């Protein structure tokens, strides 16, 4: 079972590839037997807008759950390297349902191997726009696997420029606060930021103040999240103790 999980992970993060280091292992590690039993991959759309790109471009897909994974796999047909930056674990009673994503990892890895993606292909980073969502107010006893993306989860602007990437296209309906900070840092490094939305590529307005300090950013996005021993996020929310403190 563990060897199968590692094999699937390596299909998404092949050794020696310059983007493999950014692939988060935690979701692969929490896959179940049902996830590995080769669920069928649904048909992938034919993405046309990549043919009009005039710069070497990285893509960040920040859409709900499996939708983000399917878009990234469709981009693999266009010689983009899918990179899952998915840092929340799977578990019983989870606040963010990632079961749709984990069912795509095994067939998705097989599909990536058929795409003959070149070594110097630009990355498509996969995020889950539901990462901070919760359908319930009372989290006690639930598996809190909410997570946020931080700058250390993504390559630096200099790393991207060394790979001759001078443009990033964000495929998202809205720009989340945690990602806005990272995009602003890329912009400050001289990388052009565009957004694919409503079937067109447009210049986005990144909603962040220049006074938004790095400390304030890390404090606001990580406050209340539950770290997991595997390095990602996910833990049971405990019952409050009689003293008012968490036990």
mmCIF file of C-alpha atoms in Angstrom, residues 27-190:
data_model
loop_
_atom_site.group_PDB
_atom_site.id
_atom_site.type_symbol
_atom_site.label_atom_id
_atom_site.label_comp_id
_atom_site.label_asym_id
_atom_site.label_seq_id
_atom_site.Cartn_x
_atom_site.Cartn_y
_atom_site.Cartn_z
ATOM 1 C CA UNK A 27 -2.377 14.146 0.349
ATOM 2 C CA UNK A 28 -0.685 11.191 -1.349
ATOM 3 C CA UNK A 29 0.238 9.783 2.063
ATOM 4 C CA UNK A 30 -3.396 9.935 3.224
ATOM 5 C CA UNK A 31 -4.817 8.094 0.202
ATOM 6 C CA UNK A 32 -6.995 5.059 0.970
ATOM 7 C CA UNK A 33 -7.305 1.714 -0.788
ATOM 8 C CA UNK A 34 -10.373 3.021 -2.639
ATOM 9 C CA UNK A 35 -8.330 5.932 -3.991
ATOM 10 C CA UNK A 36 -5.708 3.581 -5.405
ATOM 11 C CA UNK A 37 -8.108 1.165 -7.098
ATOM 12 C CA UNK A 38 -7.755 2.986 -10.422
ATOM 13 C CA UNK A 39 -10.909 5.116 -10.605
ATOM 14 C CA UNK A 40 -11.581 6.213 -14.177
ATOM 15 C CA UNK A 41 -10.395 9.646 -15.260
ATOM 16 C CA UNK A 42 -13.245 11.735 -16.733
ATOM 17 C CA UNK A 43 -12.816 13.318 -20.177
ATOM 18 C CA UNK A 44 -10.482 16.311 -20.188
ATOM 19 C CA UNK A 45 -11.293 19.525 -22.020
ATOM 20 C CA UNK A 46 -9.206 20.842 -24.886
ATOM 21 C CA UNK A 47 -7.700 24.128 -23.701
ATOM 22 C CA UNK A 48 -7.093 26.568 -26.551
ATOM 23 C CA UNK A 49 -5.903 29.797 -24.947
ATOM 24 C CA UNK A 50 -2.376 28.503 -24.328
ATOM 25 C CA UNK A 51 -1.622 28.726 -28.053
ATOM 26 C CA UNK A 52 -1.776 32.537 -27.849
ATOM 27 C CA UNK A 53 0.846 32.882 -25.104
ATOM 28 C CA UNK A 54 3.821 35.002 -26.149
ATOM 29 C CA UNK A 55 5.923 34.389 -23.027
ATOM 30 C CA UNK A 56 7.090 31.313 -21.170
ATOM 31 C CA UNK A 57 4.267 31.123 -18.674
ATOM 32 C CA UNK A 58 3.545 29.325 -15.411
ATOM 33 C CA UNK A 59 -0.075 28.725 -14.430
ATOM 34 C CA UNK A 60 -1.668 28.636 -10.982
ATOM 35 C CA UNK A 61 -5.045 26.874 -10.935
ATOM 36 C CA UNK A 62 -7.029 27.871 -7.848
ATOM 37 C CA UNK A 63 -10.443 26.268 -8.376
ATOM 38 C CA UNK A 64 -12.624 23.976 -6.242
ATOM 39 C CA UNK A 65 -11.202 20.534 -5.463
ATOM 40 C CA UNK A 66 -11.122 18.054 -8.325
ATOM 41 C CA UNK A 67 -11.947 20.816 -10.825
ATOM 42 C CA UNK A 68 -8.479 22.286 -10.250
ATOM 43 C CA UNK A 69 -6.831 18.898 -10.782
ATOM 44 C CA UNK A 70 -8.760 18.248 -14.016
ATOM 45 C CA UNK A 71 -7.831 21.665 -15.424
ATOM 46 C CA UNK A 72 -4.165 21.002 -14.639
ATOM 47 C CA UNK A 73 -4.303 17.585 -16.312
ATOM 48 C CA UNK A 74 -5.863 19.213 -19.371
ATOM 49 C CA UNK A 75 -2.918 21.625 -19.412
ATOM 50 C CA UNK A 76 -0.554 18.632 -19.293
ATOM 51 C CA UNK A 77 -1.721 17.909 -22.846
ATOM 52 C CA UNK A 78 -0.323 21.356 -23.718
ATOM 53 C CA UNK A 79 3.117 20.571 -22.242
ATOM 54 C CA UNK A 80 2.625 22.001 -18.750
ATOM 55 C CA UNK A 81 3.913 20.048 -15.724
ATOM 56 C CA UNK A 82 1.144 19.572 -13.087
ATOM 57 C CA UNK A 83 2.402 20.346 -9.575
ATOM 58 C CA UNK A 84 -0.051 19.616 -6.713
ATOM 59 C CA UNK A 85 0.523 22.217 -3.985
ATOM 60 C CA UNK A 86 -2.173 20.572 -1.858
ATOM 61 C CA UNK A 87 -1.286 20.664 1.809
ATOM 62 C CA UNK A 88 -4.361 19.335 3.627
ATOM 63 C CA UNK A 89 -4.674 15.698 4.717
ATOM 64 C CA UNK A 90 -7.605 13.361 4.202
ATOM 65 C CA UNK A 91 -9.338 11.982 7.291
ATOM 66 C CA UNK A 92 -12.691 10.940 8.778
ATOM 67 C CA UNK A 93 -14.977 13.894 9.495
ATOM 68 C CA UNK A 94 -12.796 16.264 7.479
ATOM 69 C CA UNK A 95 -13.882 19.899 7.241
ATOM 70 C CA UNK A 96 -12.619 20.222 3.651
ATOM 71 C CA UNK A 97 -13.718 17.260 1.539
ATOM 72 C CA UNK A 98 -10.668 16.212 -0.498
ATOM 73 C CA UNK A 99 -11.968 12.772 -1.481
ATOM 74 C CA UNK A 100 -12.673 13.969 -5.019
ATOM 75 C CA UNK A 101 -9.038 15.003 -5.361
ATOM 76 C CA UNK A 102 -7.526 11.806 -3.954
ATOM 77 C CA UNK A 103 -9.568 9.715 -6.394
ATOM 78 C CA UNK A 104 -7.897 11.580 -9.273
ATOM 79 C CA UNK A 105 -4.295 11.149 -8.121
ATOM 80 C CA UNK A 106 -3.818 7.570 -9.315
ATOM 81 C CA UNK A 107 -5.397 7.847 -12.793
ATOM 82 C CA UNK A 108 -4.002 11.359 -13.099
ATOM 83 C CA UNK A 109 -0.476 10.077 -12.530
ATOM 84 C CA UNK A 110 -0.956 7.458 -15.237
ATOM 85 C CA UNK A 111 -2.246 10.130 -17.615
ATOM 86 C CA UNK A 112 0.723 12.414 -16.968
ATOM 87 C CA UNK A 113 3.084 9.622 -17.992
ATOM 88 C CA UNK A 114 1.360 9.380 -21.381
ATOM 89 C CA UNK A 115 1.755 13.098 -22.123
ATOM 90 C CA UNK A 116 5.511 13.120 -22.847
ATOM 91 C CA UNK A 117 5.928 16.407 -20.990
ATOM 92 C CA UNK A 118 9.314 17.955 -21.755
ATOM 93 C CA UNK A 119 11.928 18.465 -19.022
ATOM 94 C CA UNK A 120 11.810 22.260 -19.385
ATOM 95 C CA UNK A 121 7.995 22.446 -19.511
ATOM 96 C CA UNK A 122 6.551 25.262 -17.380
ATOM 97 C CA UNK A 123 4.617 24.302 -14.241
ATOM 98 C CA UNK A 124 0.907 24.434 -13.530
ATOM 99 C CA UNK A 125 0.548 24.703 -9.759
ATOM 100 C CA UNK A 126 -2.624 23.125 -8.345
ATOM 101 C CA UNK A 127 -4.415 24.715 -5.394
ATOM 102 C CA UNK A 128 -7.840 23.987 -3.918
ATOM 103 C CA UNK A 129 -9.953 27.133 -3.605
ATOM 104 C CA UNK A 130 -11.979 25.325 -0.900
ATOM 105 C CA UNK A 131 -8.885 25.009 1.317
ATOM 106 C CA UNK A 132 -10.252 27.353 3.995
ATOM 107 C CA UNK A 133 -13.933 26.508 3.559
ATOM 108 C CA UNK A 134 -16.003 24.844 6.254
ATOM 109 C CA UNK A 135 -19.665 23.857 6.146
ATOM 110 C CA UNK A 136 -20.019 23.872 9.932
ATOM 111 C CA UNK A 137 -19.383 26.369 12.722
ATOM 112 C CA UNK A 138 -18.848 23.729 15.408
ATOM 113 C CA UNK A 139 -15.515 22.073 14.582
ATOM 114 C CA UNK A 140 -15.129 20.129 17.845
ATOM 115 C CA UNK A 141 -14.407 16.472 17.149
ATOM 116 C CA UNK A 142 -14.012 17.099 13.425
ATOM 117 C CA UNK A 143 -10.828 16.558 11.397
ATOM 118 C CA UNK A 144 -9.675 20.104 10.680
ATOM 119 C CA UNK A 145 -7.728 19.837 7.426
ATOM 120 C CA UNK A 146 -8.108 23.468 6.352
ATOM 121 C CA UNK A 147 -4.875 24.950 5.046
ATOM 122 C CA UNK A 148 -3.359 28.044 3.501
ATOM 123 C CA UNK A 149 -0.646 28.526 0.934
ATOM 124 C CA UNK A 150 2.444 30.454 2.081
ATOM 125 C CA UNK A 151 5.449 31.715 0.090
ATOM 126 C CA UNK A 152 7.552 28.699 1.094
ATOM 127 C CA UNK A 153 5.039 26.468 -0.693
ATOM 128 C CA UNK A 154 5.851 28.052 -4.061
ATOM 129 C CA UNK A 155 9.083 28.828 -5.923
ATOM 130 C CA UNK A 156 10.512 32.303 -5.491
ATOM 131 C CA UNK A 157 10.351 34.932 -8.188
ATOM 132 C CA UNK A 158 14.079 34.508 -8.817
ATOM 133 C CA UNK A 159 13.657 30.749 -9.215
ATOM 134 C CA UNK A 160 10.956 31.312 -11.824
ATOM 135 C CA UNK A 161 13.013 33.882 -13.689
ATOM 136 C CA UNK A 162 16.017 31.541 -13.752
ATOM 137 C CA UNK A 163 13.677 29.090 -15.494
ATOM 138 C CA UNK A 164 12.918 31.935 -17.969
ATOM 139 C CA UNK A 165 9.363 32.275 -16.764
ATOM 140 C CA UNK A 166 8.311 35.911 -16.834
ATOM 141 C CA UNK A 167 4.536 35.531 -16.698
ATOM 142 C CA UNK A 168 2.057 33.789 -14.412
ATOM 143 C CA UNK A 169 -1.568 33.190 -15.328
ATOM 144 C CA UNK A 170 -3.907 32.618 -12.405
ATOM 145 C CA UNK A 171 -6.879 30.435 -13.351
ATOM 146 C CA UNK A 172 -9.359 31.378 -10.646
ATOM 147 C CA UNK A 173 -12.703 33.057 -10.155
ATOM 148 C CA UNK A 174 -11.457 35.120 -7.204
ATOM 149 C CA UNK A 175 -8.061 35.839 -5.666
ATOM 150 C CA UNK A 176 -7.801 34.435 -2.135
ATOM 151 C CA UNK A 177 -6.035 36.506 0.525
ATOM 152 C CA UNK A 178 -3.222 34.006 1.073
ATOM 153 C CA UNK A 179 -2.445 33.759 -2.639
ATOM 154 C CA UNK A 180 -2.723 37.525 -3.148
ATOM 155 C CA UNK A 181 0.350 38.061 -0.983
ATOM 156 C CA UNK A 182 2.373 35.574 -3.058
ATOM 157 C CA UNK A 183 1.221 37.082 -6.351
ATOM 158 C CA UNK A 184 2.194 40.543 -5.129
ATOM 159 C CA UNK A 185 5.682 39.263 -4.310
ATOM 160 C CA UNK A 186 5.962 37.814 -7.824
ATOM 161 C CA UNK A 187 4.844 41.127 -9.287
ATOM 162 C CA UNK A 188 7.487 42.943 -7.252
ATOM 163 C CA UNK A 189 10.085 40.533 -8.679
ATOM 164 C CA UNK A 190 9.185 41.666 -12.190
#
